[in-house]
Coordinates of C-alpha atoms and ligand atoms in Angstrom, one line a residue:
Chain A
M1 CA 24.4 -13.0 22.5
A2 CA 24.2 -9.6 20.8
K3 CA 21.9 -9.4 17.8
K4 CA 23.7 -9.6 14.5
S5 CA 23.1 -6.8 12.1
L6 CA 24.5 -5.7 8.7
E7 CA 24.7 -2.3 7.0
M8 CA 23.6 -2.7 3.4
T9 CA 22.6 -0.7 0.4
L10 CA 19.0 -1.0 -0.7
I11 CA 18.3 -1.4 -4.4
T12 CA 14.7 -1.8 -5.6
C13 CA 14.1 -3.8 -8.7
R14 CA 11.5 -5.3 -11.0
T15 CA 11.0 -9.1 -11.2
I16 CA 8.9 -11.1 -13.6
D17 CA 7.0 -12.6 -10.7
Q18 CA 6.2 -9.1 -9.5
G19 CA 5.1 -8.2 -13.0
V20 CA 2.7 -11.2 -13.3
A21 CA 1.2 -10.7 -9.8
R22 CA 0.8 -7.0 -10.5
E23 CA -1.7 -7.8 -13.2
G24 CA -4.9 -8.1 -11.3
E25 CA -3.7 -10.1 -8.3
K26 CA -2.4 -7.4 -6.0
M27 CA -4.6 -8.3 -3.0
E28 CA -3.6 -12.0 -3.3
Y29 CA -0.8 -13.9 -1.6
D30 CA 1.1 -14.1 -4.9
Y31 CA 1.8 -10.4 -4.7
Q32 CA 3.2 -10.8 -1.2
R33 CA 5.3 -13.8 -2.3
A34 CA 6.7 -11.7 -5.2
C35 CA 7.3 -8.4 -3.4
G36 CA 7.6 -9.2 0.4
V37 CA 11.0 -10.6 -0.2
C38 CA 14.7 -9.5 -0.4
Y39 CA 17.6 -11.0 -2.3
M40 CA 21.1 -11.1 -0.9
D41 CA 24.5 -12.8 -1.4
Y42 CA 25.1 -16.0 0.4
E43 CA 28.1 -14.4 2.1
D44 CA 25.9 -11.7 3.6
M45 CA 23.5 -14.3 4.8
R46 CA 26.3 -16.1 6.6
L47 CA 27.3 -12.9 8.3
L48 CA 23.8 -12.7 9.7
D49 CA 23.5 -16.4 10.4
I50 CA 20.4 -16.8 8.4
L51 CA 19.2 -19.2 5.7
P52 CA 16.9 -18.7 2.7
G53 CA 13.3 -18.5 3.8
D54 CA 14.2 -16.8 7.1
C55 CA 12.8 -13.4 7.9
V56 CA 14.8 -10.2 8.4
L57 CA 13.9 -6.8 9.7
V58 CA 15.1 -4.1 7.3
K59 CA 15.4 -0.6 8.8
S60 CA 16.0 2.7 7.1
P61 CA 15.6 6.3 8.4
Y62 CA 12.1 6.3 6.9
G63 CA 10.7 3.1 8.3
E64 CA 11.1 -0.6 8.8
V65 CA 9.6 -3.8 7.3
V66 CA 10.0 -7.5 7.7
L67 CA 10.9 -9.4 4.6
R68 CA 11.6 -13.0 3.6
V69 CA 15.2 -13.7 2.5
E70 CA 16.1 -15.4 -0.7
R71 CA 19.6 -16.1 -2.0
S72 CA 20.3 -13.8 -5.0
K73 CA 20.6 -15.5 -8.4
D74 CA 22.6 -12.4 -9.4
E75 CA 25.5 -12.7 -6.9
P76 CA 28.1 -11.6 -6.2
H77 CA 26.8 -8.2 -5.1
K78 CA 28.1 -8.1 -1.6
G79 CA 26.5 -5.5 0.6
I80 CA 23.6 -4.9 -1.8
L81 CA 20.0 -5.8 -0.7
V82 CA 17.7 -6.2 -3.6
V83 CA 13.9 -5.7 -3.0
P84 CA 11.2 -5.8 -5.7
L85 CA 9.3 -2.5 -6.0
G86 CA 6.0 -2.7 -4.2
P87 CA 4.2 -1.8 -0.9
W88 CA 6.9 -3.6 1.2
A89 CA 9.8 -1.7 -0.3
N90 CA 7.9 1.5 -0.1
K91 CA 8.0 1.4 3.7
I92 CA 11.8 1.9 3.7
V93 CA 12.6 4.0 0.6
D94 CA 13.7 7.6 0.7
P95 CA 10.8 9.8 -0.4
E96 CA 13.1 12.8 -1.1
T97 CA 12.8 13.8 -4.8
H98 CA 15.5 16.5 -4.9
S99 CA 13.0 18.7 -6.9
T100 CA 12.7 16.1 -9.7
G101 CA 9.5 14.5 -8.6
M102 CA 11.2 11.2 -8.4
P103 CA 11.9 9.7 -5.0
S104 CA 15.2 8.0 -4.3
L105 CA 14.3 4.4 -4.7
K106 CA 17.7 2.9 -5.2
G107 CA 21.0 3.2 -3.3
M108 CA 19.9 4.2 0.2
P109 CA 21.6 2.7 3.3
V110 CA 19.6 0.2 5.4
T111 CA 20.3 -2.0 8.4
V112 CA 19.4 -5.7 8.2
E113 CA 18.9 -7.9 11.2
P114 CA 17.5 -11.4 11.6
A115 CA 13.8 -11.6 12.7
F116 CA 13.2 -15.3 13.2
E117 CA 10.1 -14.7 15.2
S118 CA 8.5 -12.3 12.8
A119 CA 6.4 -12.8 9.7
V120 CA 6.1 -10.7 6.5
P121 CA 3.1 -8.4 6.9
N122 CA 0.3 -9.2 4.5
I123 CA -1.0 -6.5 2.1
K124 CA -4.1 -5.8 4.2
V125 CA -1.9 -5.1 7.3
L126 CA 0.4 -2.8 5.3
I127 CA -2.6 -0.8 4.0
S128 CA -4.2 -0.5 7.5
E129 CA -0.8 0.7 8.8
L130 CA -0.7 3.4 6.1
Q131 CA -4.2 4.4 7.0
S132 CA -3.6 4.8 10.7
Chain B
M1 CA 1.7 -5.0 -20.8
C2 CA 4.9 -3.0 -20.8
G3 CA 6.3 -0.2 -23.0
S4 CA 7.3 -2.8 -25.6
L5 CA 3.6 -2.9 -26.6
C6 CA 3.8 -6.1 -28.5
D7 CA 1.4 -6.0 -31.4
D8 CA 1.5 -9.7 -32.3
V9 CA -0.5 -11.1 -29.4
V10 CA -3.1 -13.7 -30.4
V11 CA -6.0 -14.3 -28.0
L12 CA -7.9 -17.6 -28.3
L13 CA -11.5 -17.4 -27.3
G14 CA -13.8 -20.2 -26.1
D15 CA -17.5 -20.3 -25.7
G16 CA -19.2 -17.2 -24.5
G17 CA -16.1 -15.0 -25.2
R18 CA -14.0 -16.7 -22.5
I19 CA -10.3 -16.0 -23.0
I20 CA -8.7 -19.5 -22.9
E21 CA -5.2 -18.8 -24.2
V22 CA -2.9 -16.0 -25.0
E23 CA -0.2 -16.7 -27.6
N24 CA 3.0 -14.9 -28.3
A25 CA 2.8 -12.7 -25.2
C26 CA 5.2 -13.1 -22.3
A27 CA 4.1 -14.2 -18.8
V28 CA 3.3 -10.6 -17.8
G29 CA 1.4 -9.9 -21.0
A30 CA -0.6 -13.1 -20.8
S31 CA -1.6 -12.4 -17.2
K32 CA -2.9 -9.0 -18.2
F33 CA -5.4 -10.7 -20.6
L34 CA -6.2 -13.6 -18.4
S35 CA -6.8 -11.4 -15.3
A36 CA -9.5 -9.4 -17.2
Q37 CA -11.8 -12.3 -16.6
S38 CA -10.6 -13.5 -13.2
E39 CA -12.9 -13.9 -10.3
H40 CA -11.3 -10.8 -8.6
R41 CA -12.4 -8.5 -11.4
L42 CA -14.5 -5.6 -10.2
K43 CA -17.8 -5.3 -12.0
T44 CA -20.0 -2.8 -10.2
P45 CA -19.3 0.7 -8.9
L46 CA -18.6 0.8 -5.1
M47 CA -18.8 3.5 -2.4
K48 CA -17.6 3.3 1.1
K49 CA -20.2 3.5 3.9
N50 CA -19.1 3.2 7.5
G51 CA -15.8 1.8 6.3
K52 CA -17.3 -0.9 4.1
F53 CA -17.9 -0.9 0.3
V54 CA -21.5 -1.0 -0.9
E55 CA -22.6 -1.3 -4.5
V56 CA -24.0 1.8 -6.1
S57 CA -25.2 2.8 -9.5
L58 CA -22.8 4.2 -12.1
E59 CA -24.7 7.5 -12.1
K60 CA -24.4 7.9 -8.3
A61 CA -20.7 7.0 -8.4
V62 CA -20.1 9.5 -11.2
K63 CA -22.0 12.3 -9.4
E64 CA -20.2 11.7 -6.2
T65 CA -16.8 11.7 -8.0
A66 CA -17.7 15.0 -9.7
K67 CA -18.7 16.6 -6.4
L68 CA -15.5 15.3 -4.7
L69 CA -13.4 16.9 -7.4
A70 CA -15.4 20.1 -7.8
D71 CA -15.4 20.8 -4.1
A72 CA -11.7 20.3 -3.7
E73 CA -9.2 23.1 -3.5
R74 CA -6.3 21.2 -4.9
P75 CA -7.4 17.9 -6.5
L76 CA -4.8 15.6 -8.0
L77 CA -5.7 13.5 -11.1
Y78 CA -3.1 10.8 -11.3
G79 CA -2.3 7.7 -13.3
W80 CA -3.3 7.5 -17.0
S81 CA -0.5 5.1 -18.2
N82 CA -2.7 2.0 -18.4
T83 CA -5.4 3.5 -20.5
E84 CA -5.7 4.8 -24.1
C85 CA -5.0 8.3 -25.3
D86 CA -8.5 9.5 -25.8
A87 CA -9.2 8.9 -22.1
Q88 CA -6.1 10.8 -21.3
R89 CA -7.3 13.7 -23.4
V90 CA -10.6 13.8 -21.5
G91 CA -8.6 13.6 -18.2
L92 CA -6.9 16.9 -19.2
E93 CA -10.2 18.6 -19.9
L94 CA -11.4 17.4 -16.5
A95 CA -8.2 18.7 -14.8
E96 CA -8.7 22.0 -16.4
A97 CA -12.4 22.1 -15.4
V98 CA -11.6 21.5 -11.7
G99 CA -8.4 23.5 -11.6
G100 CA -6.5 20.5 -10.5
I101 CA -3.1 18.9 -11.1
I102 CA -2.8 16.1 -13.6
D103 CA 0.2 13.8 -13.4
S104 CA 1.1 10.4 -14.9
T105 CA 3.3 7.5 -13.7
T106 CA 6.1 9.2 -15.6
T107 CA 6.6 11.0 -12.3
I108 CA 7.9 7.8 -10.7
C109 CA 9.7 6.2 -13.6
H110 CA 11.2 8.4 -16.4
G111 CA 10.4 11.8 -15.0
P112 CA 14.1 12.6 -14.7
S113 CA 14.7 11.4 -18.3
V114 CA 12.1 13.9 -19.5
L115 CA 13.8 16.6 -17.5
A116 CA 17.2 15.7 -19.1
V117 CA 15.7 15.6 -22.6
Q118 CA 14.2 19.0 -22.1
E119 CA 17.7 20.3 -21.2
V120 CA 19.9 18.7 -23.7
G121 CA 17.7 17.1 -26.4
C122 CA 18.1 13.5 -27.4
S123 CA 19.0 11.4 -30.5
T124 CA 16.6 8.5 -30.9
C125 CA 14.8 6.3 -33.5
T126 CA 12.2 3.6 -33.7
L127 CA 12.6 0.1 -32.5
G128 CA 12.2 -1.1 -36.1
E129 CA 15.5 0.7 -36.9
V130 CA 17.2 -0.9 -34.0
K131 CA 16.0 -4.3 -35.1
N132 CA 17.2 -3.7 -38.7
R133 CA 20.5 -1.9 -38.0
A134 CA 21.9 -2.1 -34.5
D135 CA 25.1 -4.1 -34.0
V136 CA 25.9 -2.9 -30.5
V137 CA 23.1 -2.8 -27.9
V138 CA 23.6 -1.4 -24.4
Y139 CA 21.2 -1.9 -21.5
W140 CA 22.1 0.5 -18.7
G141 CA 20.4 0.1 -15.3
S142 CA 17.7 -1.9 -17.0
N143 CA 16.8 -5.6 -16.8
P144 CA 14.5 -6.3 -19.7
I145 CA 14.4 -10.1 -19.1
H146 CA 12.2 -9.3 -16.1
A147 CA 10.7 -5.9 -16.8
H148 CA 10.2 -6.0 -20.6
P149 CA 10.5 -9.7 -21.3
R150 CA 10.2 -9.6 -25.1
H151 CA 12.2 -6.5 -25.7
M152 CA 15.4 -8.4 -26.6
S153 CA 13.7 -11.0 -28.7
R154 CA 11.5 -8.7 -30.7
Y155 CA 13.5 -5.6 -31.2
T156 CA 17.1 -5.5 -30.2
T157 CA 19.2 -8.6 -29.8
F158 CA 17.8 -11.8 -31.2
P159 CA 15.7 -11.0 -34.2
R160 CA 17.1 -11.0 -37.7
G161 CA 17.1 -7.5 -39.2
F162 CA 17.3 -6.1 -42.7
F163 CA 21.0 -5.3 -42.3
R164 CA 21.6 -7.9 -39.5
E165 CA 20.6 -11.1 -41.3
K166 CA 22.4 -13.3 -38.8
G167 CA 20.4 -11.7 -35.9
E168 CA 22.1 -12.2 -32.5
K169 CA 25.4 -13.4 -34.1
E170 CA 25.9 -9.9 -35.6
R171 CA 25.2 -8.0 -32.4
T172 CA 27.2 -7.2 -29.3
V173 CA 25.3 -6.7 -26.1
I174 CA 26.7 -4.6 -23.2
V175 CA 25.0 -4.5 -19.9
V176 CA 25.8 -2.0 -17.1
D177 CA 24.2 -2.8 -13.7
V178 CA 25.0 -3.1 -10.0
R179 CA 24.4 -6.8 -10.1
R180 CA 24.7 -9.6 -12.7
T181 CA 21.0 -9.7 -13.7
D182 CA 19.5 -12.3 -16.0
T183 CA 20.0 -9.7 -18.8
A184 CA 23.7 -9.3 -17.8
K185 CA 24.1 -13.1 -18.0
L186 CA 23.2 -12.9 -21.8
A187 CA 25.6 -10.0 -22.4
D188 CA 28.9 -10.1 -24.2
Y189 CA 30.2 -7.4 -21.8
F190 CA 29.0 -6.9 -18.3
I191 CA 30.1 -3.8 -16.3
Q192 CA 29.3 -4.1 -12.6
V193 CA 29.1 -0.5 -11.3
K194 CA 29.0 0.4 -7.6
P195 CA 25.5 1.7 -6.6
G196 CA 25.2 5.4 -7.2
Y197 CA 28.3 5.7 -9.4
D198 CA 26.8 5.6 -12.9
Y199 CA 27.5 9.3 -13.5
E200 CA 31.2 8.7 -12.9
V201 CA 31.4 5.7 -15.2
I202 CA 29.6 7.7 -18.0
A203 CA 31.9 10.6 -17.4
A204 CA 34.9 8.3 -17.7
M205 CA 33.6 6.9 -20.9
R206 CA 33.2 10.4 -22.3
A207 CA 36.7 11.3 -21.2
I208 CA 38.2 8.2 -22.9
L209 CA 36.3 8.9 -26.1
K210 CA 37.8 12.4 -26.1
G211 CA 41.3 11.0 -25.7
Y212 CA 41.9 12.0 -22.1
Y213 CA 44.0 9.8 -19.9
I214 CA 42.3 8.5 -16.7
N215 CA 44.7 8.6 -13.8
A216 CA 42.9 6.0 -11.7
S217 CA 42.9 2.2 -11.8
E218 CA 39.1 2.1 -11.4
V219 CA 36.0 4.3 -11.7
G220 CA 32.8 3.6 -9.8
G221 CA 34.1 0.1 -9.0
V222 CA 34.9 -0.7 -12.6
P223 CA 38.5 -1.3 -13.8
T224 CA 39.6 1.5 -16.1
S225 CA 40.9 -1.1 -18.6
K226 CA 37.4 -2.6 -18.8
I227 CA 35.8 0.8 -19.5
K228 CA 38.4 1.4 -22.2
E229 CA 37.6 -1.9 -23.8
V230 CA 33.9 -1.3 -23.9
V231 CA 34.3 2.3 -25.2
E232 CA 36.4 0.8 -28.1
V233 CA 33.5 -1.5 -28.9
M234 CA 31.0 1.4 -28.8
K235 CA 33.2 3.6 -30.9
N236 CA 33.4 1.0 -33.6
A237 CA 29.7 0.2 -33.8
G238 CA 28.0 0.4 -37.1
F239 CA 24.8 1.5 -35.4
G240 CA 24.5 1.5 -31.6
A241 CA 21.5 1.8 -29.3
L242 CA 21.6 2.5 -25.6
F243 CA 18.5 1.6 -23.6
F244 CA 18.3 2.8 -20.0
G245 CA 16.1 2.1 -17.1
M246 CA 15.4 2.9 -13.5
G247 CA 19.0 2.1 -12.6
L248 CA 19.8 5.6 -13.9
T249 CA 16.7 7.6 -13.0
M250 CA 16.1 6.4 -9.4
T251 CA 19.7 6.6 -8.2
R252 CA 21.8 9.4 -7.0
G253 CA 22.2 12.0 -9.8
K254 CA 18.7 11.2 -11.3
H255 CA 18.2 13.5 -14.3
R256 CA 21.9 14.4 -14.3
N257 CA 22.8 10.8 -15.0
I258 CA 20.5 10.9 -18.1
D259 CA 21.9 14.3 -19.1
N260 CA 25.4 12.8 -19.1
A261 CA 24.2 9.6 -20.9
I262 CA 22.6 11.7 -23.6
S263 CA 25.9 13.7 -23.9
L264 CA 27.8 10.3 -24.2
I265 CA 25.5 9.4 -27.1
A266 CA 26.2 12.8 -28.7
D267 CA 29.9 12.2 -28.3
L268 CA 29.6 8.7 -29.8
N269 CA 27.9 10.2 -32.8
S270 CA 31.2 11.8 -33.8
F271 CA 32.5 8.3 -34.5
S272 CA 29.5 6.3 -35.4
K273 CA 25.7 6.3 -35.4
W274 CA 24.2 6.1 -31.8
I275 CA 20.7 6.5 -30.3
L276 CA 19.3 6.2 -26.8
M277 CA 15.9 5.3 -25.5
P278 CA 14.3 5.1 -22.1
M279 CA 12.8 1.7 -21.2
R280 CA 9.2 2.8 -20.5
G281 CA 7.3 0.7 -18.0
H282 CA 3.5 0.9 -18.5
Y283 CA 2.2 0.2 -22.0
N284 CA 0.9 3.7 -22.7
V285 CA 3.1 5.8 -20.4
S286 CA 4.7 7.3 -23.6
G287 CA 1.2 8.1 -24.7
T288 CA 0.6 10.2 -21.6
G289 CA 3.7 12.3 -22.6
E290 CA 2.4 12.6 -26.1
T291 CA -1.2 13.5 -25.2
F292 CA -0.3 15.8 -22.3
S293 CA 2.3 17.6 -24.5
W294 CA 0.1 18.2 -27.5
V295 CA -2.7 19.5 -25.5
T296 CA -0.8 21.6 -22.8
G297 CA 2.8 21.8 -24.0
Y298 CA 4.0 19.9 -20.9
P299 CA 4.6 16.1 -20.6
F300 CA 3.6 15.5 -16.9
A301 CA 2.9 17.2 -13.6
I302 CA 0.7 19.9 -15.0
D303 CA -1.1 22.3 -12.6
F304 CA -4.3 24.1 -13.9
K305 CA -4.9 26.0 -10.6
R306 CA -4.1 29.3 -12.3
G307 CA -6.5 28.6 -15.2
F308 CA -3.6 27.8 -17.6
P309 CA -1.2 24.9 -17.6
Y310 CA 1.8 25.4 -15.3
Y311 CA 4.7 22.9 -15.0
N312 CA 7.4 22.8 -12.3
P313 CA 8.7 19.4 -11.3
G314 CA 9.5 19.3 -7.6
E315 CA 6.5 21.6 -7.0
T316 CA 3.7 20.1 -9.2
T317 CA 4.8 16.4 -9.1
S318 CA 2.5 14.0 -7.3
I319 CA 5.0 12.7 -4.7
D320 CA 6.0 16.2 -3.6
L321 CA 2.4 17.4 -3.5
L322 CA 1.4 14.5 -1.3
I323 CA 4.4 14.7 1.0
R324 CA 3.7 18.4 1.5
G325 CA 0.0 17.5 2.3
E326 CA -1.1 19.9 -0.4
V327 CA -3.7 17.7 -2.2
D328 CA -7.2 17.5 -0.7
A329 CA -8.8 15.0 -3.1
A330 CA -7.7 12.7 -5.8
L331 CA -8.9 10.9 -8.8
I332 CA -6.8 7.8 -9.7
V333 CA -7.2 6.4 -13.2
A334 CA -5.6 3.2 -14.4
S335 CA -2.8 3.1 -11.8
D336 CA -2.0 2.0 -8.3
P337 CA -0.1 4.7 -6.4
V338 CA -0.6 3.0 -3.1
S339 CA 1.6 0.1 -4.3
H340 CA 4.2 2.3 -5.9
F341 CA 4.6 5.6 -3.9
P342 CA 6.8 5.9 -0.9
A343 CA 4.9 5.4 2.4
A344 CA 5.2 9.1 3.3
A345 CA 3.2 10.0 0.2
V346 CA 0.7 7.2 0.6
R347 CA -0.1 8.2 4.2
H348 CA -1.5 11.5 2.9
L349 CA -3.4 9.8 0.1
A350 CA -5.1 7.6 2.6
K351 CA -6.3 10.6 4.6
I352 CA -8.1 12.4 1.7
P353 CA -11.1 11.4 -0.3
V354 CA -10.0 9.3 -3.3
A355 CA -12.1 8.2 -6.3
T356 CA -10.5 5.4 -8.4
I357 CA -11.3 4.2 -11.9
E358 CA -9.8 0.7 -11.9
P359 CA -10.9 -2.8 -13.0
H360 CA -9.0 -4.8 -10.4
Q361 CA -8.8 -5.1 -6.6
T362 CA -5.7 -3.1 -5.7
P363 CA -4.3 -1.4 -2.6
T364 CA -5.5 1.9 -4.1
V365 CA -9.0 0.6 -4.4
E366 CA -8.8 -0.4 -0.7
I367 CA -8.2 3.2 0.4
S368 CA -10.7 4.7 -2.0
K369 CA -14.0 6.2 -1.2
I370 CA -15.5 5.6 -4.6
V371 CA -14.5 2.9 -7.1
I372 CA -15.7 2.8 -10.7
P373 CA -14.7 -0.3 -12.7
P374 CA -14.2 0.4 -16.4
A375 CA -13.8 -1.7 -19.5
I376 CA -10.1 -2.5 -20.0
A377 CA -8.5 -0.7 -22.9
G378 CA -6.9 -3.0 -25.4
I379 CA -9.0 -6.0 -24.2
E380 CA -12.6 -4.8 -23.9
T381 CA -12.4 -1.5 -25.8
E382 CA -10.4 0.0 -28.6
G383 CA -8.0 3.0 -28.4
T384 CA -4.5 4.2 -29.3
A385 CA -1.4 3.7 -27.3
Y386 CA 2.2 4.8 -27.9
R387 CA 5.1 2.3 -27.7
M388 CA 8.3 3.3 -25.9
D389 CA 9.7 4.6 -29.2
H390 CA 6.6 6.8 -29.6
V391 CA 5.1 4.8 -32.4
P392 CA 1.3 4.9 -32.0
I393 CA -0.3 1.5 -32.1
R394 CA -4.1 0.8 -32.3
L395 CA -5.5 -1.3 -29.5
R396 CA -8.2 -3.7 -30.5
K397 CA -11.2 -4.9 -28.6
V398 CA -11.0 -8.7 -28.0
V399 CA -14.0 -9.4 -25.8
D400 CA -17.0 -7.6 -24.4
P401 CA -16.6 -6.0 -21.0
P402 CA -18.7 -7.1 -18.0
E403 CA -22.2 -5.6 -18.3
G404 CA -22.3 -2.0 -17.3
C405 CA -18.6 -1.4 -17.5
L406 CA -17.9 1.6 -19.8
P407 CA -14.6 2.6 -21.3
D408 CA -12.4 5.0 -19.2
K409 CA -13.1 7.8 -21.7
E410 CA -16.9 7.6 -21.4
I411 CA -16.8 7.5 -17.5
L412 CA -14.5 10.5 -17.6
E413 CA -16.8 12.3 -20.0
M414 CA -19.7 11.7 -17.6
I415 CA -17.7 13.0 -14.7
L416 CA -16.7 16.1 -16.8
D417 CA -20.4 16.8 -17.6
E418 CA -21.3 16.6 -14.0
V419 CA -18.4 18.9 -13.0
R420 CA -19.5 21.4 -15.6
K421 CA -23.0 21.4 -14.2
I422 CA -21.7 22.0 -10.7
K423 CA -19.3 24.8 -11.8
K424 CA -21.8 26.6 -14.0
Ligands
SF4_501 S1 7.0 -7.8 -23.5 FE1 5.7 -6.3 -22.6 S2 4.3 -5.7 -24.2 FE2 5.2 -7.6 -24.9 S3 3.8 -9.2 -24.1 FE3 5.4 -8.9 -22.5 S4 4.5 -7.3 -21.1 FE4 3.3 -7.3 -23.0

């Protein structure tokens, strides 16, 4: 069976869990739990045949990352993938600043596909990838 | 702590100066205080040897940092938003001494807002005025329930004010966002805009205000009738306040979105009294703008290579410098760019020697060559910080820092002395 995939728009966001984990606990699992996640509509999850807690591979022209899926509390926002700001989101955001200094962290197209066999990379793995 | 810079936080201390409870603060604010004494707190300066951190003396770490900066062709001094203004001022002196570029986290939050304000000006006020007067409050591309948890309860929506005795009952809240956020759930009006179409919705509002007819049933995914309804509420406000966040600065249009939002506020002032304010993230990011501006004339991204301050966003901004591979050493103070910069920028940062002044284990500490843990401003040392409305607030010392940890300002002064000796 062909692998399902969905074209979505990536929006990065702030969450209170991310804010709490940010204060001194960034190398801990709490930070991964707060930021290595993406939120989407239940309708979009059905299109991908996935359930909350499953993993997805999110690809953009700038990179790819595996994230855990949660059902968004803010639905409906069909076609929008919400990812908290952090090292996981940074792998897929558009670094172009258009001469403002500010990269484009909201509104870029991404492809999302189920990744049942994969796991969300932990922060140490992400850092060593960036160093290599 | 966030840009709301709550000044009513009460910290309960136990035996030996242990922080046992933090009252009044939100979850984010409380964790800032509690993490100061967590087991992950860094207490001794570290340097990498064969890929592993070894403990070194403060003097050695300072000397090596000074050498790293003095030897570099294009050093970047980045961060500054989580420390107090005096440390920022010494940072500027250091940037000048090494001919480097100094930039703050503004570069990746409200940099575009600063650019827009420089182009078209801005009508604003203090949060106290909003609390006492505002009857219409707009949050555009901002979700304070998560990012500034006490903003609505302390300053804008729920408190009783001098002219708003019934508090929330006398106020109308409008939220514009791409999704129904927890803030939107509390709003009287919610406008759900398509991602990247904020500029169009603002333009439609301005057109309606000026009496033009909009020949479309919807703009940016929002029914025109809904935009008209909200414009009517805004026009009839006694005192309106528009707060905007990353939803405007990080999307397509960037500073042009803010430019247009400021113009909307100017137009609304023909009918009523309106102000606008960026929702600043870090507690003293406004302070970086103040300190950098009163010393150099520029608010962020300042290059001292020519011997005088030079400012050109897009050229002298951190992300652009890193992506172009221009920077050959970095000093990071009170910030964590490895967690917040796009991977393309971090890859370059990971290649160059980095010294970090930081009290906690962070991804930036992991890639650093030298790490100096300081006393935390506002918990273990005093200082001044600016709230998001540019009101300066004195930070108090609550507990003693771990032995040997000096304030950021003193560490920077030591580095500056060493740099001056090298450059003499
Ligand atoms: S609202 Fe902001 S300043 Fe106030 S306690 Fe929470 S994080 Fe700190």
